[in-house]
Coordinates of C-alpha atoms in Angstrom, one line a residue:
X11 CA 46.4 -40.2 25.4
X12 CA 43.3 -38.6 26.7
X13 CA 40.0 -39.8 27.7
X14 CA 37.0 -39.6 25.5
X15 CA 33.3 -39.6 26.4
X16 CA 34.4 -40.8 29.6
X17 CA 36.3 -44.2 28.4
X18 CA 40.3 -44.5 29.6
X19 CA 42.3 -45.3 26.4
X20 CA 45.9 -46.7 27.2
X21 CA 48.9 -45.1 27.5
X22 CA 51.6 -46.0 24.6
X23 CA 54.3 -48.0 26.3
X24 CA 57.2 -49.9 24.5
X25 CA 55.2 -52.2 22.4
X26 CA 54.1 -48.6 20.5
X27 CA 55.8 -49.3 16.8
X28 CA 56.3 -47.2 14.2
X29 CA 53.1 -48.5 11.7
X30 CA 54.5 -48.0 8.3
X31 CA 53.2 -49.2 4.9
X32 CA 55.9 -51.7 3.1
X33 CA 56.4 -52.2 -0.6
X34 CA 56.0 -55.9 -1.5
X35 CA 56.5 -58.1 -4.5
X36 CA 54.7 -61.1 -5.4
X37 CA 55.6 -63.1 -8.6
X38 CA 52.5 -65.7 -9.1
X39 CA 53.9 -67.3 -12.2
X40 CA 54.0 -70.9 -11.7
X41 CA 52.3 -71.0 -8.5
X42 CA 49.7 -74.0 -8.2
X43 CA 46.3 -72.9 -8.1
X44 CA 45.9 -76.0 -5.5
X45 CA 48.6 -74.1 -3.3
X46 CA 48.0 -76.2 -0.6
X47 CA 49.1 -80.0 -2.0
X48 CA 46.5 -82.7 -1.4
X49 CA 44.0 -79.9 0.3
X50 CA 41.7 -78.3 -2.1
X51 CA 39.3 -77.2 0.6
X52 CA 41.5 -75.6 3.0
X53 CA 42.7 -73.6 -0.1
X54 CA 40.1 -72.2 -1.1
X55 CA 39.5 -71.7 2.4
X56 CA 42.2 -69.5 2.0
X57 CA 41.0 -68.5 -1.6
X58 CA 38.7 -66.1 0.1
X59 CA 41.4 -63.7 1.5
X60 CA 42.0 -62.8 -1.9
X61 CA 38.3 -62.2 -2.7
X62 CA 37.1 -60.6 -0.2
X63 CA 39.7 -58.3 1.6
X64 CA 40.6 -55.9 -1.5
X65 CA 37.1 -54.2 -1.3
X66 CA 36.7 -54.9 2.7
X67 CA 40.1 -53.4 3.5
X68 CA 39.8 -50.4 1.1
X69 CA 36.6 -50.0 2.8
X70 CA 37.7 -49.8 6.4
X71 CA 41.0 -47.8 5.1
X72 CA 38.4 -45.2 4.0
X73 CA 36.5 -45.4 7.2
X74 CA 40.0 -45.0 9.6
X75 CA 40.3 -41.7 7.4
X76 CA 37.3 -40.6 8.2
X77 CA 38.3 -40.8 11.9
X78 CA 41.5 -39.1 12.0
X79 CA 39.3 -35.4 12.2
X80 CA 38.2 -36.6 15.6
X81 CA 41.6 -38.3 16.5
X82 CA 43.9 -35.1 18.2
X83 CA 46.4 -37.4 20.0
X84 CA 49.4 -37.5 17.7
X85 CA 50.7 -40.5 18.1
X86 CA 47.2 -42.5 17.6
X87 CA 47.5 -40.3 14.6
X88 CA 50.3 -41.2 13.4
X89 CA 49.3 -44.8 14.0
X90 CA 46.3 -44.7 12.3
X91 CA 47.9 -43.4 8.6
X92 CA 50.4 -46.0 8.8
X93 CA 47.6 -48.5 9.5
X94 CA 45.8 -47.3 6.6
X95 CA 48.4 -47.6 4.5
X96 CA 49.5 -51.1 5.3
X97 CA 45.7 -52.0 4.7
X98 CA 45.8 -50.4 0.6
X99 CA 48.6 -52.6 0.5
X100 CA 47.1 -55.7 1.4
X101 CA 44.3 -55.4 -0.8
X102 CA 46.2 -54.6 -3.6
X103 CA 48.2 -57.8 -3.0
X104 CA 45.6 -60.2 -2.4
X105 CA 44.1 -58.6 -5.7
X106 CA 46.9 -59.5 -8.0
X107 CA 46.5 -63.4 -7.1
X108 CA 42.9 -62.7 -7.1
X109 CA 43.6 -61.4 -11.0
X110 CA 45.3 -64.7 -11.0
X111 CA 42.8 -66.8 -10.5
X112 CA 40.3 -65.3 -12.9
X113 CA 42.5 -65.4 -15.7
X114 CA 43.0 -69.5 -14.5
X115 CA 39.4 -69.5 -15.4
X116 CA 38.4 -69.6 -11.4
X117 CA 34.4 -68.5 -11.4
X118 CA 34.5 -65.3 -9.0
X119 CA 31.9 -62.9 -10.5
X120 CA 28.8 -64.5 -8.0
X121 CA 31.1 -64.1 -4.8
X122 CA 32.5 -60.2 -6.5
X123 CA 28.8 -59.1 -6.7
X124 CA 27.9 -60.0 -3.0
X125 CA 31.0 -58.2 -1.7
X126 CA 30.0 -55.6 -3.8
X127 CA 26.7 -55.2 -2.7
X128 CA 28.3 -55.6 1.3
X129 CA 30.7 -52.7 1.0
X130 CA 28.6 -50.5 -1.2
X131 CA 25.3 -51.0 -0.1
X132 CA 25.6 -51.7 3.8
X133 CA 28.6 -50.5 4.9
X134 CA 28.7 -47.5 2.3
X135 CA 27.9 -44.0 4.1
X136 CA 24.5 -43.4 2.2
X137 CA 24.9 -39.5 2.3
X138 CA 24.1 -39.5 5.9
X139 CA 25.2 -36.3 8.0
X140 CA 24.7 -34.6 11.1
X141 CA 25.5 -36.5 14.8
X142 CA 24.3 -39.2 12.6
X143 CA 26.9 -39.6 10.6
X144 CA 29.3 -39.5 13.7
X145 CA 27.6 -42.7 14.8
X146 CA 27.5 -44.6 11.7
X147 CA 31.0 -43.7 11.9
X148 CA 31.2 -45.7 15.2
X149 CA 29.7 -48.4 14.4
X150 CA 31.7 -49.1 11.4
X151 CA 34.9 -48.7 13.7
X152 CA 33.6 -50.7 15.8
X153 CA 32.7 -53.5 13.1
X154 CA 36.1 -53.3 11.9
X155 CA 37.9 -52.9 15.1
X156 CA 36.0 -56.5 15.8
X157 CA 37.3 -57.6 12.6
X158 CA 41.2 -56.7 13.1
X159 CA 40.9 -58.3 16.5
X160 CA 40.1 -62.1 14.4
X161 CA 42.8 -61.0 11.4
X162 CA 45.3 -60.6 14.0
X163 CA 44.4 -63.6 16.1
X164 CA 44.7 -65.5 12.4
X165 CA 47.7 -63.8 11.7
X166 CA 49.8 -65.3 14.6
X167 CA 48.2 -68.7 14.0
X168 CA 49.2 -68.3 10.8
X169 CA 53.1 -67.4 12.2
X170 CA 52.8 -70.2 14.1
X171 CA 51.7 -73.1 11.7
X172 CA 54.0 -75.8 10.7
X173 CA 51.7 -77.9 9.5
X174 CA 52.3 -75.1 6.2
X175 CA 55.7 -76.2 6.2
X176 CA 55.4 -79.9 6.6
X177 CA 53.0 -80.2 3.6
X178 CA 54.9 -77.9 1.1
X179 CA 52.9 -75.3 1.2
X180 CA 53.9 -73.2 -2.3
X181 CA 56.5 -70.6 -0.6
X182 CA 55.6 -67.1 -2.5
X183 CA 51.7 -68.2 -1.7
X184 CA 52.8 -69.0 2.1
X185 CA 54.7 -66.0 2.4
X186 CA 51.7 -63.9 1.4
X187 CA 49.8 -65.1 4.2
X188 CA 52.4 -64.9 6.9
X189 CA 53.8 -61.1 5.9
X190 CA 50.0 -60.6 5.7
X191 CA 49.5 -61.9 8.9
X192 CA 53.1 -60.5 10.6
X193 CA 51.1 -57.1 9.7
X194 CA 48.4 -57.7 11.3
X195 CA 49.7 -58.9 14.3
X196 CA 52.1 -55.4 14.1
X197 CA 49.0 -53.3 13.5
X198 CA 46.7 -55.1 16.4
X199 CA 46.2 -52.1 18.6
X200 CA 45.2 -49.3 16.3
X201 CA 41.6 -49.9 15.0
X202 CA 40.5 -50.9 18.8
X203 CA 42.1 -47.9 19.9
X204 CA 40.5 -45.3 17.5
X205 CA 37.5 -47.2 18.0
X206 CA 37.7 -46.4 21.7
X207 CA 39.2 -42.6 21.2
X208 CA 36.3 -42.1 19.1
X209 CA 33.9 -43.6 20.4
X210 CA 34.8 -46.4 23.2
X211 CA 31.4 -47.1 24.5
X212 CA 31.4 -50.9 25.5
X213 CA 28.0 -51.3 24.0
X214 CA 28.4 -50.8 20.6
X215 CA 32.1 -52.4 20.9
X216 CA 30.0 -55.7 22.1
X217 CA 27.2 -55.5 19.7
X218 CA 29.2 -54.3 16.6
X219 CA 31.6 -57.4 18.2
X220 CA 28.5 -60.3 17.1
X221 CA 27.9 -58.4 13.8
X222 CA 31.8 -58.6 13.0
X223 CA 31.9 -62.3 13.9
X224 CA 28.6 -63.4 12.2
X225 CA 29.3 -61.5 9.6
X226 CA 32.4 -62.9 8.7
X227 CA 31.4 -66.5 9.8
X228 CA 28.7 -66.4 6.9
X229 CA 31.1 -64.4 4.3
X230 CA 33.6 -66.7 5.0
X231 CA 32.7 -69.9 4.7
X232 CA 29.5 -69.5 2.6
X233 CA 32.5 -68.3 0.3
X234 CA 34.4 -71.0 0.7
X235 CA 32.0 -73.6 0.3
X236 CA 31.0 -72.1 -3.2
X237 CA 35.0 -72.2 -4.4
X238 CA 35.1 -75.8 -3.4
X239 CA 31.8 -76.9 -5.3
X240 CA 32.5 -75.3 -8.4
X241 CA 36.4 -76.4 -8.7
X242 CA 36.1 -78.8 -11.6
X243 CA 39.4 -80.2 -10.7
X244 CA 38.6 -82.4 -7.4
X245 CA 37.7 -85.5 -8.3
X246 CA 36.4 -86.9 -5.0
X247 CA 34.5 -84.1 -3.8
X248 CA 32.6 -84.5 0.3
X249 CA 30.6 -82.2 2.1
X250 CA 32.5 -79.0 2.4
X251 CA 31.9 -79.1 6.3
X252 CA 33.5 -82.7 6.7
X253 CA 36.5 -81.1 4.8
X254 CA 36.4 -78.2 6.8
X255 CA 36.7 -79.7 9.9
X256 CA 39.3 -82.7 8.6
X257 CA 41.3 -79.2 7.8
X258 CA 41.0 -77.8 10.9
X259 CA 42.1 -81.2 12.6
X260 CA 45.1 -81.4 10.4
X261 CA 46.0 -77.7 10.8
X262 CA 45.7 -76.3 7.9
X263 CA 42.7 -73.7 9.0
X264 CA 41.7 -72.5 12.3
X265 CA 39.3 -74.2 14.1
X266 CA 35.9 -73.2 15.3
X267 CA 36.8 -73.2 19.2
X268 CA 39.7 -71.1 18.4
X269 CA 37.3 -68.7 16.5
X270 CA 35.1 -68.8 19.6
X271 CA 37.4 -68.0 22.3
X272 CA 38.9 -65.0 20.4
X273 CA 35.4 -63.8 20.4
X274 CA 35.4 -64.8 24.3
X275 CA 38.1 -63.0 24.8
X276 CA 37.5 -59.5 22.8
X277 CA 33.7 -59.3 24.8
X278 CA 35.8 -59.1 28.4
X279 CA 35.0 -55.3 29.1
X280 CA 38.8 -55.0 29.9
X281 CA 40.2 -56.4 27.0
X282 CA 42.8 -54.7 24.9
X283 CA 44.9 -56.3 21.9
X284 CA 48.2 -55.9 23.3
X285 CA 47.3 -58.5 26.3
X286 CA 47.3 -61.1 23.1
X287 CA 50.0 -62.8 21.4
X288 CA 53.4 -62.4 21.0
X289 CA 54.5 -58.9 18.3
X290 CA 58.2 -59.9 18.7
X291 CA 56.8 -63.0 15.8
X292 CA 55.9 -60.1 13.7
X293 CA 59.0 -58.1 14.0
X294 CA 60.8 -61.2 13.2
X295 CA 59.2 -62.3 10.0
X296 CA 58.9 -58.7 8.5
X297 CA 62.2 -58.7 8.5
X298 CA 63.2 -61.7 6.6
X299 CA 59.8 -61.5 4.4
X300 CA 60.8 -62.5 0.7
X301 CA 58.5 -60.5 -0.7
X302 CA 59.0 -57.6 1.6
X303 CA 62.7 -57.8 0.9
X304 CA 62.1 -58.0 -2.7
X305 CA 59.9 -54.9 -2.3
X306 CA 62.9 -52.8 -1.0
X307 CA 65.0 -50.1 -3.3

């Protein structure tokens, strides 16, 4: 790869993978709408995934095609449409359990209107043009480059947790998350490096960086916090932040200093994904995915 207004982007080395969409299959009949037994918080915790990614992730997919006209190096290229179409894949699987709930009576249409108004309204690309629509270009990458850094951070947490299995987690719902996460963690180099072949300035990478992770902070768990006070179904209902934090304790959602140190880490001005984690997990559950299996001719 080349440099770009002055930045050094990485060389491709052996971890380079071949970023292709999958077909999937999930079947949702029968699945508990309290997925996570005993744990109504940290599932709706979860709940949120299938709110707000379909319109965030079509959003960004749209954004990463935007790019590719400033992208020349083909195998960023390459890397880039595969990305994109793993990411129309996930939102259309988190948006057939979010069909799910709705038609389970779950009250979504407040939280739908506000992710709405996000995509459209903020991150939209209000008819600019010019060298200013190359920067609002940038700073959305950058935003979402932020962003795939934490979903692939989650995602291997997500590999990872056994407290999933130990519960009885419901198994089509836990293998959404994990081949959602396995993806993730496959896909963790490609929006930083567009970002950084269009753009790279470490400036905008840090700021966009704190609007990413507030962003999502507030989204998130203002989100979260609604599901849980208006399911009808918990009878002994406390404060969602002493549930969120008895979650976190048990396992069952990341906790706030392993947010924080992902940010920590992504701010270091020679930080690249592929120093994180472990892809070999990916590789590994991709390949015995039931849904992903399911999904093949």
């Amino acid at each position: 790869m080349k440099r770009q207004q002055g930045q050094a982007i990485r060389e491709y080395n052996d971890e380079a993978l071949a970023i292709n969409a999958r077909r999937v299959r999930f079947d949702w009949e029968g699945v508990p709408l309290e997925y996570i037994p005993g744990q109504p918080y940290a599932t709706h915790f979860w709940n949120v995934m299938h709110l707000v990614l379909p319109e965030g992730e079509r959003a960004m997919a749209d954004v990463f095609a935007q790019a590719l006209r400033y992208i020349d190096d083909e195998r960023l290229k390459e890397e880039v449409v595969g990305f994109v179409g793993q990411e129309a894949t996930h939102a259309s699987s988190h948006e057939s359990f979010r069909d799910y709930l709705r038609a389970h009576n779950v009250e979504i249409a407040p939280v739908m209107r506000r992710i709405e108004f996000a995509v459209n309204r903020i991150f939209g690309d209000h008819g600019i043009t010019g060298a200013a629509k190359r920067s609002w270009l940038s700073e959305r990458l950058g935003i979402y480059a932020a962003a795939e850094h934490f979903t692939a951070v989650v995602g291997e947490w997500l590999l990872d947790n056994q407290a999933f299995d130990r519960v009885g987690v419901d198994p089509t719902m836990l293998d959404l998350l994990r081949w959602h996460g396995a993806e993730e963690l496959e896909h963790r180099n490609v929006a930083f490096d567009a970002y950084q072949y269009v753009d790279g300035g470490y400036a905008r990478r840090a700021r966009t960086a704190v609007i990413a992770c507030l962003g999502l902070a507030v989204l998130w768990f203002s989100t979260a916090a609604y599901l849980y006070r208006n399911d009808v179904t918990i009878r002994r209902r406390r404060p969602w932040l002493v549930e969120y934090v008895r979650a976190a304790r048990a396992g069952f959602v990341p906790g706030v200093s392993f947010l924080f140190a992902q940010m920590y880490y992504y701010l270091r001005p020679g930080f690249h994904p592929s120093s994180m984690g472990d892809i070999s997990k990916a590789v590994r559950y991709l390949a015995v995915s039931p849904a992903a299996r399911a999904g093949q001719p």
